[in-house]
Tab-separated table of C-alpha atoms in Angstrom:
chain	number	residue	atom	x	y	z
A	1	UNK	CA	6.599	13.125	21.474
A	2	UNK	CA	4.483	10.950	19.099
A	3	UNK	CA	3.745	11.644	15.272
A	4	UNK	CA	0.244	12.333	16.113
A	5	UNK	CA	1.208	14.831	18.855
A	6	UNK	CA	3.228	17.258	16.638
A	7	UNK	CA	1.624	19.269	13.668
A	8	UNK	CA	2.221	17.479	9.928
A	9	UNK	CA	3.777	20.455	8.459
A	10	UNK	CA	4.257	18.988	4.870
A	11	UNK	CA	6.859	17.381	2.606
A	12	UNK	CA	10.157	18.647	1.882
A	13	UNK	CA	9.988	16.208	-1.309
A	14	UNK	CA	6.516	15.375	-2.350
A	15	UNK	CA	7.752	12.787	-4.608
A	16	UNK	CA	10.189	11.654	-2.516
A	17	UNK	CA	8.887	11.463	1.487
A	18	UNK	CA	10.256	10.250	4.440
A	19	UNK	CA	9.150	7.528	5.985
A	20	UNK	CA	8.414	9.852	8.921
A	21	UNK	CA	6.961	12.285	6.703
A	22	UNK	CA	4.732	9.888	5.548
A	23	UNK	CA	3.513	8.676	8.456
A	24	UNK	CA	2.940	12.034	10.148
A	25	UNK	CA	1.117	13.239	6.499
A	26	UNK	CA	-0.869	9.740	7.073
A	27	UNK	CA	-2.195	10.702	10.833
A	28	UNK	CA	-3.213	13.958	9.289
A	29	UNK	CA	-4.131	13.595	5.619
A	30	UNK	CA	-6.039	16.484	5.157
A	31	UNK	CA	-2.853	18.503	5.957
A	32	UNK	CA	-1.774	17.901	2.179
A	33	UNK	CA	-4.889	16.707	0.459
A	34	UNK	CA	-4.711	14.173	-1.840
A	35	UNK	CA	-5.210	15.969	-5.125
A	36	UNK	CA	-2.469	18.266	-4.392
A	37	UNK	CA	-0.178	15.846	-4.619
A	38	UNK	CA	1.904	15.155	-7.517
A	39	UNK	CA	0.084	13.204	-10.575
A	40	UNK	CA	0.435	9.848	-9.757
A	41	UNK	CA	1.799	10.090	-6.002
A	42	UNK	CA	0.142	6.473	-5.094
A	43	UNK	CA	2.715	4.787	-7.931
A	44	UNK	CA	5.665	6.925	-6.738
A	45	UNK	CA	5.593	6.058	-3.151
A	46	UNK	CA	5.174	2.533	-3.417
A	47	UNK	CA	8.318	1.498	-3.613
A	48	UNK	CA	10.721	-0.628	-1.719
A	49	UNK	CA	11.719	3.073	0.499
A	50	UNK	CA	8.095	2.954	1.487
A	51	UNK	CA	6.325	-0.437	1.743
A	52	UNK	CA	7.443	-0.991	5.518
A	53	UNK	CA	5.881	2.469	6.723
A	54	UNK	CA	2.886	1.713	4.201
A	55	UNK	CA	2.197	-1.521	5.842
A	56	UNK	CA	2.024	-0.364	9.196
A	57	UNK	CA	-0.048	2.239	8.221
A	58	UNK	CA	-2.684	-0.127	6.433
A	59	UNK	CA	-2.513	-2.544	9.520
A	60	UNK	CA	-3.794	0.476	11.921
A	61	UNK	CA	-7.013	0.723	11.697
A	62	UNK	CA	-7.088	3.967	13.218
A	63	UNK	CA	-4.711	5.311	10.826
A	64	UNK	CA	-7.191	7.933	8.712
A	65	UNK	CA	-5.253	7.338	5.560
A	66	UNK	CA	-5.030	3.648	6.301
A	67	UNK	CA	-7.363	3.122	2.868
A	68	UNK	CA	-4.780	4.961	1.292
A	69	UNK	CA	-1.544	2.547	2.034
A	70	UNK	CA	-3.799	-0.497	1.453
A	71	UNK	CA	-3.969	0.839	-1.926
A	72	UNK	CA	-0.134	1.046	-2.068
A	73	UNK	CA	0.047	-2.626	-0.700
A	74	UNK	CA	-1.866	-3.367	-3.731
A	75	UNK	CA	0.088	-1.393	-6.133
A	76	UNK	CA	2.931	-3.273	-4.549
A	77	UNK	CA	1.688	-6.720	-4.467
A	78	UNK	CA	1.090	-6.132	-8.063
A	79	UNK	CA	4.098	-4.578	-9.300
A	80	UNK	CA	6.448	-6.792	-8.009
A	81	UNK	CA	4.365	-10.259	-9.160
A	82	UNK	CA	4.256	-8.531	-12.694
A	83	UNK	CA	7.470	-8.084	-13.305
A	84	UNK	CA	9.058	-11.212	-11.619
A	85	UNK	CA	10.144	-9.909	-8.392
A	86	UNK	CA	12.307	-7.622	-10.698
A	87	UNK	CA	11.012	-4.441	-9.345
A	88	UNK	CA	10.563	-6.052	-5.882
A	89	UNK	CA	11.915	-8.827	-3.813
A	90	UNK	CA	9.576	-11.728	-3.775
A	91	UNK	CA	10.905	-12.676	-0.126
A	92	UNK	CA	9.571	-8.878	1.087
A	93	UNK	CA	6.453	-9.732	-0.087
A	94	UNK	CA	5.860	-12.923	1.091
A	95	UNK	CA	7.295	-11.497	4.885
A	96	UNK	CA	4.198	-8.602	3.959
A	97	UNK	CA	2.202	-11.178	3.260
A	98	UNK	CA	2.816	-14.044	5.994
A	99	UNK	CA	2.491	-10.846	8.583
A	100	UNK	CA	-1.067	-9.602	6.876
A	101	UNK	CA	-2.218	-13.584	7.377
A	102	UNK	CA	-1.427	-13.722	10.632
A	103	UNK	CA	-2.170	-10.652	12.214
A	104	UNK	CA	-4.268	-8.279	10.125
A	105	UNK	CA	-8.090	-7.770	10.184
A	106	UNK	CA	-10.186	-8.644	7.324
A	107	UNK	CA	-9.161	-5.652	4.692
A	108	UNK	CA	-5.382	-6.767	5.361
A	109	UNK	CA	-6.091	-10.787	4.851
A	110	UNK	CA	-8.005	-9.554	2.116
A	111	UNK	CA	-4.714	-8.330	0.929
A	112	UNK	CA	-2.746	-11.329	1.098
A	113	UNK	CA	-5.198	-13.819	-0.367
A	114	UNK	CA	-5.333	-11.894	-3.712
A	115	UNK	CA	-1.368	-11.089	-3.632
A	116	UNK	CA	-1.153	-14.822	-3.048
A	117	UNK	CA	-3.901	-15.149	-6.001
A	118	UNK	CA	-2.291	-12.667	-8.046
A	119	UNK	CA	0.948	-14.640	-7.522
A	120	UNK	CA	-0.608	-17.975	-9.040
A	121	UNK	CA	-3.040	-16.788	-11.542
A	122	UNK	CA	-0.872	-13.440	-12.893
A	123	UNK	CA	-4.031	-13.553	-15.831
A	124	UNK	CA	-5.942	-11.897	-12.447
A	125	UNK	CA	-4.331	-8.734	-12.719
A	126	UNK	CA	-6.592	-5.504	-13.626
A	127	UNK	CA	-5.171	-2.262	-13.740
A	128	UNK	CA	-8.045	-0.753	-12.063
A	129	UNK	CA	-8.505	-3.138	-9.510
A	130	UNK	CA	-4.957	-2.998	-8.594
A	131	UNK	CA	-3.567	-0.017	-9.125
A	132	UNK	CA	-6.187	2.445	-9.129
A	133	UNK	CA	-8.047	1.206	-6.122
A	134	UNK	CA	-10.718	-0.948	-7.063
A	135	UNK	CA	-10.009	-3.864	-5.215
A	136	UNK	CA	-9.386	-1.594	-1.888
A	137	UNK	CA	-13.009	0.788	-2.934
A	138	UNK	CA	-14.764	-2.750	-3.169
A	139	UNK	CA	-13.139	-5.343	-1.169
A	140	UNK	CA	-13.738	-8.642	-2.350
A	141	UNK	CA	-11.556	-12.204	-2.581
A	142	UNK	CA	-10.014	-12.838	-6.277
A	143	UNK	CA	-10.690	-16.657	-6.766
């Protein structure tokens, strides 16, 4: 039995899902909406825990809350290039990255470019571009 055959029945830890959770929540968003979740949910699970689940999610582009884990990518992307691959390894990103270049639609090489932007121009960074959506609400290339 798939994820999307069985009924998302919630989270045991809202701020600290499963990757399955996550993924079943992600095939049926409107099971938990959004603004139920705790302040801030976006920044909590996009972490290291996460990122793997999150990117398959934002590479399926049948995934209904695949807008949702781009977002995370971004929070991501921009968390670890801020602090110096302190908060997360640089090598995890560039493997998200490399993957997202090679086999990702447009949204996802969208993605990569400005991580890889980010990366050489950290002066690029804007909170609400990365890590309240804006860069996932209106896609564009950071040059």
């Amino acid at each position: 039995m798939s994820v999307q055959d069985s009924a998302f029945r919630g989270f045991a830890n809202p701020v600290d899902p499963s990757p399955a959770e996550l993924r079943a929540w992600a095939y049926e968003p409107d099971s938990v909406p959004l603004h139920t979740m705790p302040k801030d949910w976006d920044l909590l699970v996009s972490g290291d825990r996460l990122i793997g689940t999150l990117f398959e999610l934002a590479m399926d582009q049948s995934c209904p809350a695949r807008r949702f884990a781009l977002h995370c990518l971004y929070i991501y992307a921009a968390d670890g290039i801020r602090t110096k691959f302190q908060a997360h390894p640089k090598r995890r990103l560039r493997k998200l990255v490399e993957q997202a270049e090679r086999l990702g639609d447009e949204p996802m090489v969208i993605w990569a470019h400005n991580a890889r932007m980010l990366q050489a121009r950290p002066e690029l960074f804007d909170y609400r571009d990365w890590c309240e959506g804006g860069l996932v609400r209106q896609s564009r290339r950071l040059g």
